[in-house]
Amino acid sequence: MLSANLSAIFYLISGVLFILALRGLSSPETSRQGNFFGILGMIIAITVTFLSIGNFSTGFVVVLIFLLVGGLIGAFIAYKIPMTAMPELVAGFHSLVGLAAVFVAIAAFLNPGAFNLGSPGNIKLGSLIEMSIGAAVGAITFSGSIIAFLKLQGIMSGSPITFKGQHPLNALILISIIVLTYLLCSSQSSNLFWILLAISFLIGFLLIIPIGGADMPVVISMLNSYSGWAAAGIGFTLENTALIITGALVGSSGAILSYIMCKGMNRSFFNVILGGFGATEQSSSSQNKEQRPVKSGNADDAAFLMKNASSVIIVPGYGMAVAQAQHALREMVDTLKKNDIKVSYAIHPVAGRMPGHMNVLLAEANVPYDEVFELEEINNDFANADVAFVIGANDVTNPVAKTDPQSPIYGMPVLDVEKCKSVLFVKRSLSPGYAGIDNDLFYKENTLMLFADAKKMTEDITKNL
């Protein structure tokens, strides 16, 4: 068994490694190193916790069994999961973090003596407050993440689900959670504890169902923050330094990322926390796509336009991820560069289903980092580019975000693709994007639609080049 002082030192080391991990993950060039620091920090934290159990008793063996089972399941999922399903995986794992916090809180409330928190009905006040907050935030994280998972997986509609009096009901439940926490600390009633958990699960559902698909990347980031705060709250209950540090890091970094993304999408940060943003009605302009003509072409047409271009901007989106077209895209770009054509990649902050989704896919295809630009860096370049090659991106290129106040994506900064001389738009059909609205870019005079699987079309263009 490790001494308390030695455990604290190792937990501090793991905390420093987690900070270095976040630092590394802030840039594509250092992300692998950041992942290594994070893995090393987690190994140290788990090992120290494992060795602090006390003696090689039945409990020690049980913990070892669950560690092995959980580790094997996690490794199997990580190995099998496709990149397209990464957002759903993240949402699913967030739900498990929240549920773990709830289970620890239940164990601590029912058997406080095992955690040195007092006795049933006589739990330390500070510990009870921490336990209540951790349990409530964990329950909200669990149920909210389940809804996010169902929406991302397509099991549940990505459209906002609203009803009359939704916001007053949410406000009433949130106030009830605060009141119940106060009453629980006063009476330490088990009935109040279970009621607190039940309404916390309920508010998690209610906060996420009214959020539209276009805003899901922000939701994933916010749920990440919630899971961190839940872990930190339980860390205080258990007096576990590693949980406190890790939870605070995840919670604060997730909140900061959510704020940055909200600012980039022209959304209110408080609306994310309270739920219900992006729940506006679909504009009438998106209902007429069958009556509007589009120009369609093939790989030969696209190759001809690219051959005669001096600059091409690639705009990747979720369709590229679904088709696993990143490697084919890299081959096409290499061919273009051999013909002295300047090529850049334009990345919208919420392209895909989670922050950084496109960056990860392009890195997987070994796309040079200095060719990849964020929205604010490249948006002015579209007006001077000859060709924009949009591969599977939809909502993030929709000009209606700048013109239609009734649109659910109104006010969200979008890539100014329509300003290019020619736009090549690879898509299977004219179906709307995740926000559920039609894309006006399809019908622009300078847009040529390439109806096909993204990978197949990109490979055919490369052959023609």
Tab-separated table of C-alpha atoms in Angstrom:
chain	number	residue	atom	x	y	z
A	1	MET	CA	0.000	0.000	0.000
A	2	LEU	CA	1.280	3.458	-0.904
A	3	SER	CA	1.524	6.060	1.862
A	4	ALA	CA	-0.732	9.122	1.710
A	5	ASN	CA	2.221	11.430	1.015
A	6	LEU	CA	3.559	9.252	-1.794
A	7	SER	CA	0.094	8.986	-3.329
A	8	ALA	CA	-0.277	12.772	-3.232
A	9	ILE	CA	3.063	13.229	-5.002
A	10	PHE	CA	2.142	10.795	-7.784
A	11	TYR	CA	-1.315	12.386	-8.147
A	12	LEU	CA	0.396	15.770	-8.512
A	13	ILE	CA	2.660	14.342	-11.217
A	14	SER	CA	-0.358	12.952	-13.075
A	15	GLY	CA	-2.053	16.370	-12.778
A	16	VAL	CA	0.982	18.071	-14.338
A	17	LEU	CA	0.933	15.509	-17.155
A	18	PHE	CA	-2.757	16.248	-17.789
A	19	ILE	CA	-1.957	19.960	-18.057
A	20	LEU	CA	0.831	19.166	-20.525
A	21	ALA	CA	-1.635	16.974	-22.432
A	22	LEU	CA	-4.071	19.866	-22.849
A	23	ARG	CA	-1.197	22.060	-23.911
A	24	GLY	CA	-0.134	19.534	-26.534
A	25	LEU	CA	-3.656	19.015	-27.847
A	26	SER	CA	-3.985	22.736	-28.577
A	27	SER	CA	-2.039	22.310	-31.817
A	28	PRO	CA	-2.063	19.586	-34.518
A	29	GLU	CA	1.747	19.538	-34.553
A	30	THR	CA	1.967	18.604	-30.864
A	31	SER	CA	-1.254	16.589	-30.511
A	32	ARG	CA	0.484	13.181	-30.547
A	33	GLN	CA	2.789	14.316	-27.745
A	34	GLY	CA	-0.237	15.665	-25.867
A	35	ASN	CA	-1.987	12.302	-26.185
A	36	PHE	CA	1.121	10.559	-24.844
A	37	PHE	CA	1.230	12.828	-21.777
A	38	GLY	CA	-2.474	12.224	-21.156
A	39	ILE	CA	-2.100	8.444	-21.390
A	40	LEU	CA	0.934	8.464	-19.082
A	41	GLY	CA	-0.849	10.663	-16.546
A	42	MET	CA	-3.886	8.389	-16.522
A	43	ILE	CA	-1.736	5.262	-16.107
A	44	ILE	CA	-0.048	6.829	-13.074
A	45	ALA	CA	-3.367	7.949	-11.564
A	46	ILE	CA	-5.025	4.543	-12.012
A	47	THR	CA	-1.977	2.674	-10.692
A	48	VAL	CA	-1.706	4.869	-7.572
A	49	THR	CA	-5.431	4.491	-6.851
A	50	PHE	CA	-5.179	0.736	-7.347
A	51	LEU	CA	-2.191	0.430	-5.008
A	52	SER	CA	-3.930	2.562	-2.367
A	53	ILE	CA	-6.677	0.002	-1.771
A	54	GLY	CA	-4.851	-1.364	1.240
A	55	ASN	CA	-4.289	-5.088	1.069
A	56	PHE	CA	-4.712	-7.968	-1.312
A	57	SER	CA	-8.242	-8.716	-0.165
A	58	THR	CA	-11.350	-9.720	-2.070
A	59	GLY	CA	-11.960	-6.036	-2.833
A	60	PHE	CA	-8.528	-5.773	-4.444
A	61	VAL	CA	-9.306	-8.712	-6.745
A	62	VAL	CA	-12.743	-7.309	-7.639
A	63	VAL	CA	-11.243	-3.939	-8.576
A	64	LEU	CA	-8.585	-5.682	-10.682
A	65	ILE	CA	-11.245	-7.694	-12.529
A	66	PHE	CA	-13.289	-4.581	-13.317
A	67	LEU	CA	-10.160	-2.715	-14.400
A	68	LEU	CA	-9.310	-5.460	-16.850
A	69	VAL	CA	-12.878	-5.783	-18.142
A	70	GLY	CA	-13.264	-2.020	-18.584
A	71	GLY	CA	-9.843	-1.695	-20.181
A	72	LEU	CA	-10.512	-4.485	-22.662
A	73	ILE	CA	-13.920	-3.065	-23.604
A	74	GLY	CA	-12.405	0.402	-24.075
A	75	ALA	CA	-9.538	-0.951	-26.186
A	76	PHE	CA	-11.931	-2.970	-28.357
A	77	ILE	CA	-14.228	0.014	-28.948
A	78	ALA	CA	-11.285	2.300	-29.747
A	79	TYR	CA	-9.918	-0.237	-32.228
A	80	LYS	CA	-13.231	-0.896	-33.994
A	81	ILE	CA	-14.815	2.559	-33.999
A	82	PRO	CA	-14.716	4.388	-37.376
A	83	MET	CA	-13.783	8.073	-37.414
A	84	THR	CA	-17.303	8.926	-38.578
A	85	ALA	CA	-18.703	7.590	-35.295
A	86	MET	CA	-16.243	9.465	-33.068
A	87	PRO	CA	-18.793	12.140	-31.979
A	88	GLU	CA	-21.247	9.448	-30.868
A	89	LEU	CA	-18.418	7.689	-29.025
A	90	VAL	CA	-17.497	10.897	-27.208
A	91	ALA	CA	-21.135	11.474	-26.209
A	92	GLY	CA	-21.393	7.877	-25.012
A	93	PHE	CA	-18.236	8.135	-22.922
A	94	HIS	CA	-19.443	11.403	-21.406
A	95	SER	CA	-22.581	9.597	-20.259
A	96	LEU	CA	-20.439	6.954	-18.546
A	97	VAL	CA	-18.442	9.618	-16.677
A	98	GLY	CA	-21.706	11.138	-15.437
A	99	LEU	CA	-23.099	7.751	-14.429
A	100	ALA	CA	-19.876	6.882	-12.581
A	101	ALA	CA	-20.199	10.119	-10.576
A	102	VAL	CA	-23.799	9.203	-9.702
A	103	PHE	CA	-22.819	5.689	-8.570
A	104	VAL	CA	-19.994	7.004	-6.374
A	105	ALA	CA	-22.355	9.553	-4.823
A	106	ILE	CA	-24.933	6.824	-4.103
A	107	ALA	CA	-22.275	4.609	-2.512
A	108	ALA	CA	-20.979	7.487	-0.381
A	109	PHE	CA	-24.493	8.451	0.749
A	110	LEU	CA	-25.539	4.910	1.651
A	111	ASN	CA	-22.247	3.939	3.313
A	112	PRO	CA	-20.431	7.149	4.318
A	113	GLY	CA	-18.282	5.303	6.854
A	114	ALA	CA	-16.406	3.534	4.062
A	115	PHE	CA	-15.327	6.952	2.744
A	116	ASN	CA	-14.599	8.512	6.173
A	117	LEU	CA	-17.523	10.908	5.712
A	118	GLY	CA	-19.365	10.099	8.944
A	119	SER	CA	-22.328	7.804	9.442
A	120	PRO	CA	-25.770	7.506	7.752
A	121	GLY	CA	-27.846	10.516	8.778
A	122	ASN	CA	-24.753	12.238	10.142
A	123	ILE	CA	-22.617	12.913	7.067
A	124	LYS	CA	-20.217	15.872	7.160
A	125	LEU	CA	-21.937	18.976	5.792
A	126	GLY	CA	-19.160	19.867	3.349
A	127	SER	CA	-19.022	16.326	2.009
A	128	LEU	CA	-22.801	16.215	1.600
A	129	ILE	CA	-22.786	19.443	-0.416
A	130	GLU	CA	-20.001	18.155	-2.654
A	131	MET	CA	-21.766	14.822	-3.015
A	132	SER	CA	-25.067	16.470	-3.962
A	133	ILE	CA	-23.467	18.726	-6.575
A	134	GLY	CA	-21.446	15.855	-8.059
A	135	ALA	CA	-24.498	13.601	-8.201
A	136	ALA	CA	-26.737	16.266	-9.762
A	137	VAL	CA	-24.205	17.316	-12.415
A	138	GLY	CA	-23.371	13.660	-13.102
A	139	ALA	CA	-27.048	12.802	-13.622
A	140	ILE	CA	-27.495	15.789	-15.964
A	141	THR	CA	-24.384	14.737	-17.888
A	142	PHE	CA	-25.605	11.153	-18.209
A	143	SER	CA	-29.115	11.847	-19.473
A	144	GLY	CA	-28.023	14.793	-21.648
A	145	SER	CA	-25.259	12.713	-23.248
A	146	ILE	CA	-27.702	9.892	-23.968
A	147	ILE	CA	-29.912	12.322	-25.915
A	148	ALA	CA	-26.874	13.695	-27.768
A	149	PHE	CA	-25.815	10.128	-28.636
A	150	LEU	CA	-29.282	9.241	-29.950
A	151	LYS	CA	-29.402	12.389	-32.100
A	152	LEU	CA	-25.925	11.872	-33.511
A	153	GLN	CA	-26.598	8.194	-34.213
A	154	GLY	CA	-29.803	9.069	-36.060
A	155	ILE	CA	-31.932	6.993	-33.686
A	156	MET	CA	-33.612	10.210	-32.608
A	157	SER	CA	-34.439	13.165	-34.845
A	158	GLY	CA	-31.757	15.855	-34.971
A	159	SER	CA	-34.459	18.524	-35.187
A	160	PRO	CA	-35.220	20.592	-32.067
A	161	ILE	CA	-37.966	19.125	-29.872
A	162	THR	CA	-39.883	21.900	-28.160
A	163	PHE	CA	-43.169	22.319	-26.309
A	164	LYS	CA	-45.071	25.164	-24.700
A	165	GLY	CA	-43.719	26.254	-21.326
A	166	GLN	CA	-40.433	24.422	-21.827
A	167	HIS	CA	-38.161	27.169	-20.519
A	168	PRO	CA	-40.235	27.954	-17.394
A	169	LEU	CA	-40.311	24.214	-16.636
A	170	ASN	CA	-36.515	23.984	-16.980
A	171	ALA	CA	-36.091	27.003	-14.711
A	172	LEU	CA	-38.466	25.499	-12.131
A	173	ILE	CA	-36.567	22.190	-12.109
A	174	LEU	CA	-33.190	23.913	-11.755
A	175	ILE	CA	-34.511	25.936	-8.803
A	176	SER	CA	-35.924	22.715	-7.329
A	177	ILE	CA	-32.453	21.106	-7.514
A	178	ILE	CA	-31.000	23.989	-5.467
A	179	VAL	CA	-33.826	23.818	-2.914
A	180	LEU	CA	-33.578	20.024	-2.631
A	181	THR	CA	-29.818	20.247	-2.096
A	182	TYR	CA	-30.399	22.691	0.779
A	183	LEU	CA	-33.118	20.500	2.334
A	184	LEU	CA	-30.984	17.386	1.898
A	185	CYS	CA	-28.089	19.009	3.743
A	186	SER	CA	-30.466	19.999	6.526
A	187	SER	CA	-32.316	16.700	6.991
A	188	GLN	CA	-30.068	14.128	5.260
A	189	SER	CA	-33.242	12.360	4.180
A	190	SER	CA	-32.693	9.465	1.769
A	191	ASN	CA	-36.016	10.253	0.047
A	192	LEU	CA	-34.789	13.758	-0.810
A	193	PHE	CA	-31.542	12.298	-2.149
A	194	TRP	CA	-33.376	9.988	-4.572
A	195	ILE	CA	-35.726	12.793	-5.650
A	196	LEU	CA	-32.712	15.024	-6.314
A	197	LEU	CA	-31.209	12.342	-8.548
A	198	ALA	CA	-34.493	11.762	-10.392
A	199	ILE	CA	-35.118	15.401	-11.318
A	200	SER	CA	-31.438	15.835	-12.245
A	201	PHE	CA	-31.805	13.003	-14.760
A	202	LEU	CA	-34.979	14.684	-16.040
A	203	ILE	CA	-33.440	18.137	-16.558
A	204	GLY	CA	-30.588	16.537	-18.501
A	205	PHE	CA	-33.093	15.237	-21.057
A	206	LEU	CA	-35.005	18.522	-21.188
A	207	LEU	CA	-31.887	20.651	-21.696
A	208	ILE	CA	-30.677	18.720	-24.760
A	209	ILE	CA	-33.854	17.763	-26.688
A	210	PRO	CA	-34.572	21.353	-27.860
A	211	ILE	CA	-31.088	21.773	-29.345
A	212	GLY	CA	-30.872	21.484	-33.125
A	213	GLY	CA	-28.408	19.328	-35.028
A	214	ALA	CA	-26.406	22.266	-36.380
A	215	ASP	CA	-25.422	23.177	-32.831
A	216	MET	CA	-24.527	19.644	-31.732
A	217	PRO	CA	-20.723	20.245	-31.746
A	218	VAL	CA	-21.223	22.918	-29.076
A	219	VAL	CA	-23.386	20.529	-27.066
A	220	ILE	CA	-20.688	17.831	-27.191
A	221	SER	CA	-18.167	20.366	-25.889
A	222	MET	CA	-20.512	21.525	-23.114
A	223	LEU	CA	-21.299	17.966	-22.008
A	224	ASN	CA	-17.554	17.398	-21.856
A	225	SER	CA	-17.375	20.302	-19.428
A	226	TYR	CA	-20.266	18.922	-17.341
A	227	SER	CA	-18.555	15.533	-17.053
A	228	GLY	CA	-15.428	17.262	-15.738
A	229	TRP	CA	-17.298	19.190	-13.064
A	230	ALA	CA	-19.134	16.014	-12.020
A	231	ALA	CA	-15.798	14.236	-11.589
A	232	ALA	CA	-14.367	17.186	-9.638
A	233	GLY	CA	-17.369	17.247	-7.292
A	234	ILE	CA	-16.995	13.547	-6.543
A	235	GLY	CA	-13.233	14.078	-6.194
A	236	PHE	CA	-13.879	16.464	-3.293
A	237	THR	CA	-16.221	13.906	-1.727
A	238	LEU	CA	-13.582	11.180	-1.949
A	239	GLU	CA	-10.748	13.599	-1.100
A	240	ASN	CA	-9.001	12.331	-4.246
A	241	THR	CA	-6.520	14.871	-5.624
A	242	ALA	CA	-6.322	13.291	-9.085
A	243	LEU	CA	-10.094	13.430	-9.579
A	244	ILE	CA	-10.231	17.050	-8.425
A	245	ILE	CA	-7.397	18.169	-10.725
A	246	THR	CA	-8.562	16.142	-13.726
A	247	GLY	CA	-12.203	17.134	-13.294
A	248	ALA	CA	-11.351	20.812	-12.948
A	249	LEU	CA	-9.132	20.676	-16.057
A	250	VAL	CA	-11.793	18.942	-18.151
A	251	GLY	CA	-14.574	21.146	-16.810
A	252	SER	CA	-12.790	24.449	-17.352
A	253	SER	CA	-11.270	23.565	-20.729
A	254	GLY	CA	-14.644	22.258	-21.967
A	255	ALA	CA	-16.374	25.450	-20.838
A	256	ILE	CA	-13.713	27.625	-22.521
A	257	LEU	CA	-13.987	25.626	-25.755
A	258	SER	CA	-17.781	25.933	-25.648
A	259	TYR	CA	-17.496	29.690	-25.183
A	260	ILE	CA	-15.057	29.993	-28.112
A	261	MET	CA	-17.343	27.919	-30.333
A	262	CYS	CA	-20.433	29.887	-29.303
A	263	LYS	CA	-18.622	33.097	-30.149
A	264	GLY	CA	-17.572	31.641	-33.505
A	265	MET	CA	-21.155	30.574	-34.254
A	266	ASN	CA	-22.731	33.787	-32.969
A	267	ARG	CA	-24.592	31.862	-30.253
A	268	SER	CA	-25.294	32.844	-26.667
A	269	PHE	CA	-23.170	30.923	-24.157
A	270	PHE	CA	-25.991	31.020	-21.593
A	271	ASN	CA	-28.426	29.572	-24.138
A	272	VAL	CA	-26.130	26.557	-24.446
A	273	ILE	CA	-26.204	26.012	-20.693
A	274	LEU	CA	-29.961	26.535	-20.428
A	275	GLY	CA	-30.875	24.597	-23.592
A	276	GLY	CA	-33.189	25.485	-26.443
A	277	PHE	CA	-31.016	27.514	-28.771
A	278	GLY	CA	-31.175	26.740	-32.462
A	279	ALA	CA	-34.835	25.858	-32.110
A	280	THR	CA	-36.213	28.351	-34.587
A	281	GLU	CA	-38.556	27.403	-37.359
A	282	GLN	CA	-37.222	26.372	-40.723
A	283	SER	CA	-37.493	29.172	-43.228
A	284	SER	CA	-39.930	28.997	-46.083
A	285	SER	CA	-37.130	29.445	-48.614
A	286	SER	CA	-35.896	25.950	-47.819
A	287	GLN	CA	-39.132	24.344	-48.900
A	288	ASN	CA	-38.825	24.994	-52.616
A	289	LYS	CA	-35.803	22.975	-53.636
A	290	GLU	CA	-37.799	20.773	-56.038
A	291	GLN	CA	-38.785	23.864	-58.046
A	292	ARG	CA	-35.276	25.298	-58.288
A	293	PRO	CA	-32.927	24.187	-61.058
A	294	VAL	CA	-29.398	22.987	-60.360
A	295	LYS	CA	-26.446	22.397	-62.637
A	296	SER	CA	-24.899	18.952	-62.321
A	297	GLY	CA	-21.694	17.591	-63.778
A	298	ASN	CA	-19.303	14.668	-63.661
A	299	ALA	CA	-15.675	13.951	-62.798
A	300	ASP	CA	-14.494	15.037	-66.247
A	301	ASP	CA	-16.144	18.456	-65.861
A	302	ALA	CA	-14.612	18.891	-62.422
A	303	ALA	CA	-11.148	17.878	-63.648
A	304	PHE	CA	-11.380	20.359	-66.532
A	305	LEU	CA	-12.202	23.245	-64.181
A	306	MET	CA	-9.390	22.297	-61.803
A	307	LYS	CA	-6.802	21.892	-64.587
A	308	ASN	CA	-7.468	25.462	-65.678
A	309	ALA	CA	-7.389	26.891	-62.157
A	310	SER	CA	-4.473	28.606	-60.469
A	311	SER	CA	-5.853	28.180	-56.949
A	312	VAL	CA	-8.240	25.652	-55.380
A	313	ILE	CA	-9.730	25.696	-51.879
A	314	ILE	CA	-10.900	22.373	-50.420
A	315	VAL	CA	-13.852	22.515	-47.981
A	316	PRO	CA	-14.250	19.147	-46.179
A	317	GLY	CA	-17.331	18.163	-44.198
A	318	TYR	CA	-19.119	15.240	-42.612
A	319	GLY	CA	-19.819	13.673	-46.028
A	320	MET	CA	-16.071	13.229	-46.496
A	321	ALA	CA	-15.920	11.469	-43.132
A	322	VAL	CA	-18.819	9.147	-43.987
A	323	ALA	CA	-17.208	8.172	-47.315
A	324	GLN	CA	-13.733	7.912	-45.743
A	325	ALA	CA	-12.530	10.034	-48.646
A	326	GLN	CA	-9.645	11.838	-46.918
A	327	HIS	CA	-6.948	9.641	-48.476
A	328	ALA	CA	-8.444	9.915	-51.961
A	329	LEU	CA	-8.664	13.675	-51.432
A	330	ARG	CA	-4.988	13.835	-50.503
A	331	GLU	CA	-4.089	11.983	-53.732
A	332	MET	CA	-6.174	14.416	-55.783
A	333	VAL	CA	-4.494	17.392	-54.126
A	334	ASP	CA	-1.031	15.919	-54.746
A	335	THR	CA	-1.911	15.646	-58.439
A	336	LEU	CA	-3.085	19.266	-58.506
A	337	LYS	CA	0.119	20.473	-56.850
A	338	LYS	CA	2.200	18.638	-59.459
A	339	ASN	CA	0.489	20.883	-62.002
A	340	ASP	CA	1.554	23.992	-60.023
A	341	ILE	CA	-1.951	24.646	-58.717
A	342	LYS	CA	-2.105	26.244	-55.263
A	343	VAL	CA	-4.293	24.218	-52.889
A	344	SER	CA	-5.573	25.131	-49.410
A	345	TYR	CA	-8.021	23.526	-46.991
A	346	ALA	CA	-10.742	25.601	-45.311
A	347	ILE	CA	-11.970	24.238	-41.974
A	348	HIS	CA	-15.120	25.498	-40.294
A	349	PRO	CA	-14.949	25.228	-36.465
A	350	VAL	CA	-18.073	23.040	-36.360
A	351	ALA	CA	-17.565	21.035	-39.559
A	352	GLY	CA	-18.425	17.412	-38.820
A	353	ARG	CA	-20.034	16.408	-35.554
A	354	MET	CA	-17.490	17.571	-32.979
A	355	PRO	CA	-14.709	20.156	-32.574
A	356	GLY	CA	-11.636	19.268	-34.629
A	357	HIS	CA	-13.341	16.427	-36.509
A	358	MET	CA	-12.018	17.508	-39.932
A	359	ASN	CA	-8.540	18.278	-38.600
A	360	VAL	CA	-8.224	14.733	-37.279
A	361	LEU	CA	-9.325	13.200	-40.593
A	362	LEU	CA	-6.911	15.338	-42.626
A	363	ALA	CA	-4.078	14.543	-40.217
A	364	GLU	CA	-4.889	10.853	-40.686
A	365	ALA	CA	-4.271	11.369	-44.428
A	366	ASN	CA	-0.981	13.185	-43.679
A	367	VAL	CA	-2.184	16.517	-45.031
A	368	PRO	CA	0.490	19.140	-44.191
A	369	TYR	CA	-0.604	21.361	-41.319
A	370	ASP	CA	0.466	24.549	-43.113
A	371	GLU	CA	-2.140	23.913	-45.840
A	372	VAL	CA	-5.036	23.783	-43.378
A	373	PHE	CA	-6.686	27.074	-42.385
A	374	GLU	CA	-9.500	27.978	-40.015
A	375	LEU	CA	-12.515	30.012	-41.133
A	376	GLU	CA	-11.247	33.422	-40.018
A	377	GLU	CA	-7.878	32.840	-41.703
A	378	ILE	CA	-9.141	31.840	-45.148
A	379	ASN	CA	-12.610	33.307	-45.602
A	380	ASN	CA	-11.322	36.370	-47.478
A	381	ASP	CA	-9.420	34.137	-49.929
A	382	PHE	CA	-12.542	32.633	-51.512
A	383	ALA	CA	-13.170	35.780	-53.579
A	384	ASN	CA	-9.767	35.369	-55.234
A	385	ALA	CA	-9.856	31.579	-55.705
A	386	ASP	CA	-10.725	29.921	-59.005
A	387	VAL	CA	-12.356	26.771	-57.634
A	388	ALA	CA	-13.871	25.744	-54.312
A	389	PHE	CA	-14.138	21.964	-53.940
A	390	VAL	CA	-16.793	21.264	-51.297
A	391	ILE	CA	-16.664	17.618	-50.279
A	392	GLY	CA	-19.535	16.695	-48.000
A	393	ALA	CA	-19.845	20.017	-46.154
A	394	ASN	CA	-23.348	21.477	-46.037
A	395	ASP	CA	-24.598	23.755	-43.258
A	396	VAL	CA	-21.193	25.415	-42.841
A	397	THR	CA	-21.313	26.680	-46.448
A	398	ASN	CA	-24.964	27.755	-46.518
A	399	PRO	CA	-25.307	31.477	-47.470
A	400	VAL	CA	-28.757	31.567	-45.863
A	401	ALA	CA	-26.993	31.951	-42.503
A	402	LYS	CA	-26.222	35.524	-43.552
A	403	THR	CA	-29.577	36.433	-45.120
A	404	ASP	CA	-32.539	34.674	-43.473
A	405	PRO	CA	-33.339	35.673	-39.858
A	406	GLN	CA	-35.820	32.788	-39.647
A	407	SER	CA	-33.179	30.165	-40.356
A	408	PRO	CA	-31.967	28.010	-37.449
A	409	ILE	CA	-28.371	28.757	-38.512
A	410	TYR	CA	-28.885	32.514	-38.911
A	411	GLY	CA	-25.952	34.462	-37.510
A	412	MET	CA	-23.591	31.482	-37.634
A	413	PRO	CA	-20.385	32.444	-39.492
A	414	VAL	CA	-20.126	30.333	-42.645
A	415	LEU	CA	-17.421	29.821	-45.258
A	416	ASP	CA	-17.899	32.299	-48.133
A	417	VAL	CA	-17.720	29.550	-50.746
A	418	GLU	CA	-20.200	31.243	-53.082
A	419	LYS	CA	-17.670	34.021	-53.758
A	420	CYS	CA	-15.389	31.635	-55.700
A	421	LYS	CA	-15.409	31.774	-59.496
A	422	SER	CA	-16.537	28.133	-59.601
A	423	VAL	CA	-17.899	25.860	-56.891
A	424	LEU	CA	-17.733	22.075	-57.194
A	425	PHE	CA	-20.104	20.549	-54.642
A	426	VAL	CA	-19.767	16.789	-54.030
A	427	LYS	CA	-22.928	15.364	-52.493
A	428	ARG	CA	-25.073	12.282	-52.905
A	429	SER	CA	-28.302	14.276	-53.287
A	430	LEU	CA	-29.970	17.613	-52.584
A	431	SER	CA	-31.010	16.445	-49.125
A	432	PRO	CA	-30.615	19.016	-46.336
A	433	GLY	CA	-27.757	19.017	-43.856
A	434	TYR	CA	-27.890	18.187	-40.154
A	435	ALA	CA	-29.683	21.462	-39.422
A	436	GLY	CA	-32.577	20.197	-41.537
A	437	ILE	CA	-32.597	23.099	-44.021
A	438	ASP	CA	-31.876	23.425	-47.720
A	439	ASN	CA	-28.552	24.891	-48.872
A	440	ASP	CA	-28.902	27.911	-51.181
A	441	LEU	CA	-25.381	27.271	-52.468
A	442	PHE	CA	-26.732	24.318	-54.507
A	443	TYR	CA	-28.626	26.703	-56.771
A	444	LYS	CA	-26.030	29.400	-57.346
A	445	GLU	CA	-25.062	30.149	-60.955
A	446	ASN	CA	-21.405	29.321	-60.304
A	447	THR	CA	-22.127	25.980	-58.551
A	448	LEU	CA	-21.732	22.604	-60.269
A	449	MET	CA	-23.219	19.712	-58.310
A	450	LEU	CA	-21.352	16.405	-58.431
A	451	PHE	CA	-23.879	13.797	-57.298
A	452	ALA	CA	-21.882	10.770	-56.144
A	453	ASP	CA	-20.140	9.088	-53.249
A	454	ALA	CA	-17.396	11.468	-52.117
A	455	LYS	CA	-14.592	8.919	-52.302
A	456	LYS	CA	-15.621	7.543	-55.713
A	457	MET	CA	-16.016	11.025	-57.209
A	458	THR	CA	-12.643	12.181	-55.859
A	459	GLU	CA	-10.905	9.098	-57.252
A	460	ASP	CA	-12.545	9.635	-60.661
A	461	ILE	CA	-11.463	13.278	-60.712
A	462	THR	CA	-7.879	12.219	-59.956
A	463	LYS	CA	-7.945	9.767	-62.891
A	464	ASN	CA	-9.197	12.515	-65.209
A	465	LEU	CA	-6.536	14.899	-63.966
